[in-house]
């Protein structure tokens, strides 16, 4: 059995849920360095796209975060 890593957990999460943000990565996967893991996966050839989305804050304002998802390969 192969050892689980940040990369394998993240790929499984993206396959299951389709998208992830830093907050979800920290809460669901325990990965506080999502962008580093994404960088590594992209270097390995995985087609991961990113886009900026607006989300509400606990202070009643909005902020911009990055959302990552798997690109569909044609």
mmCIF file of C-alpha atoms in Angstrom:
data_model
loop_
_atom_site.group_PDB
_atom_site.id
_atom_site.type_symbol
_atom_site.label_atom_id
_atom_site.label_comp_id
_atom_site.label_asym_id
_atom_site.label_seq_id
_atom_site.Cartn_x
_atom_site.Cartn_y
_atom_site.Cartn_z
ATOM 1 C CA UNK A 1 0.000 0.000 0.000
ATOM 2 C CA UNK A 2 1.355 3.395 -0.996
ATOM 3 C CA UNK A 3 1.822 6.126 1.582
ATOM 4 C CA UNK A 4 -0.689 8.981 1.432
ATOM 5 C CA UNK A 5 0.853 12.349 0.689
ATOM 6 C CA UNK A 6 -0.437 15.894 0.287
ATOM 7 C CA UNK A 7 -0.393 15.327 -3.474
ATOM 8 C CA UNK A 8 -2.372 12.069 -3.400
ATOM 9 C CA UNK A 9 -4.934 13.451 -0.940
ATOM 10 C CA UNK A 10 -5.350 16.623 -3.000
ATOM 11 C CA UNK A 11 -5.816 14.722 -6.272
ATOM 12 C CA UNK A 12 -8.398 12.492 -4.617
ATOM 13 C CA UNK A 13 -10.211 15.563 -3.235
ATOM 14 C CA UNK A 14 -10.223 17.309 -6.633
ATOM 15 C CA UNK A 15 -11.504 14.168 -8.330
ATOM 16 C CA UNK A 16 -14.305 13.830 -5.771
ATOM 17 C CA UNK A 17 -15.335 17.461 -5.231
ATOM 18 C CA UNK A 18 -14.054 19.167 -8.382
ATOM 19 C CA UNK A 19 -12.609 22.260 -6.694
ATOM 20 C CA UNK A 20 -10.758 23.462 -3.594
ATOM 21 C CA UNK A 21 -9.737 26.678 -1.826
ATOM 22 C CA UNK A 22 -7.071 27.238 0.822
ATOM 23 C CA UNK A 23 -9.638 27.163 3.612
ATOM 24 C CA UNK A 24 -11.002 23.785 2.478
ATOM 25 C CA UNK A 25 -7.469 22.475 2.077
ATOM 26 C CA UNK A 26 -6.584 23.427 5.643
ATOM 27 C CA UNK A 27 -9.827 22.181 7.183
ATOM 28 C CA UNK A 28 -10.393 19.015 5.134
ATOM 29 C CA UNK A 29 -6.875 17.896 4.242
ATOM 30 C CA UNK A 30 -4.670 19.502 6.888
ATOM 31 C CA UNK A 31 -2.612 21.065 4.091
ATOM 32 C CA UNK A 32 -1.619 24.637 4.913
ATOM 33 C CA UNK A 33 0.540 24.983 1.792
ATOM 34 C CA UNK A 34 -1.999 24.367 -0.965
ATOM 35 C CA UNK A 35 -0.256 26.517 -3.576
ATOM 36 C CA UNK A 36 3.010 24.586 -3.096
ATOM 37 C CA UNK A 37 1.189 21.286 -3.575
ATOM 38 C CA UNK A 38 -0.580 22.650 -6.675
ATOM 39 C CA UNK A 39 2.783 23.796 -8.072
ATOM 40 C CA UNK A 40 4.239 20.332 -7.550
ATOM 41 C CA UNK A 41 1.242 18.628 -9.179
ATOM 42 C CA UNK A 42 1.470 20.951 -12.185
ATOM 43 C CA UNK A 43 5.162 20.093 -12.525
ATOM 44 C CA UNK A 44 4.113 16.424 -12.558
ATOM 45 C CA UNK A 45 1.849 17.221 -15.537
ATOM 46 C CA UNK A 46 -1.577 17.459 -13.882
ATOM 47 C CA UNK A 47 -3.865 19.981 -15.628
ATOM 48 C CA UNK A 48 -4.957 22.174 -12.727
ATOM 49 C CA UNK A 49 -6.520 25.555 -13.390
ATOM 50 C CA UNK A 50 -6.960 28.425 -10.979
ATOM 51 C CA UNK A 51 -9.368 31.316 -10.812
ATOM 52 C CA UNK A 52 -10.057 34.139 -8.395
ATOM 53 C CA UNK A 53 -13.417 34.088 -6.642
ATOM 54 C CA UNK A 54 -15.047 36.444 -4.187
ATOM 55 C CA UNK A 55 -16.097 35.047 -0.807
ATOM 56 C CA UNK A 56 -17.618 36.651 2.288
ATOM 57 C CA UNK A 57 -15.516 37.208 5.394
ATOM 58 C CA UNK A 58 -16.629 36.878 8.994
ATOM 59 C CA UNK A 59 -16.490 40.685 9.206
ATOM 60 C CA UNK A 60 -19.305 41.208 6.705
ATOM 61 C CA UNK A 61 -17.089 42.125 3.776
ATOM 62 C CA UNK A 62 -15.875 40.214 0.752
ATOM 63 C CA UNK A 63 -12.382 39.101 -0.172
ATOM 64 C CA UNK A 64 -10.770 37.400 -3.150
ATOM 65 C CA UNK A 65 -9.344 33.866 -2.863
ATOM 66 C CA UNK A 66 -7.992 31.383 -5.391
ATOM 67 C CA UNK A 67 -10.031 28.336 -6.303
ATOM 68 C CA UNK A 68 -8.256 25.378 -7.929
ATOM 69 C CA UNK A 69 -9.878 22.726 -10.100
ATOM 70 C CA UNK A 70 -8.921 20.023 -12.561
ATOM 71 C CA UNK A 71 -8.973 21.100 -16.201
ATOM 72 C CA UNK A 72 -10.865 18.884 -18.566
ATOM 73 C CA UNK A 73 -8.481 17.450 -21.110
ATOM 74 C CA UNK A 74 -9.995 17.071 -24.574
#
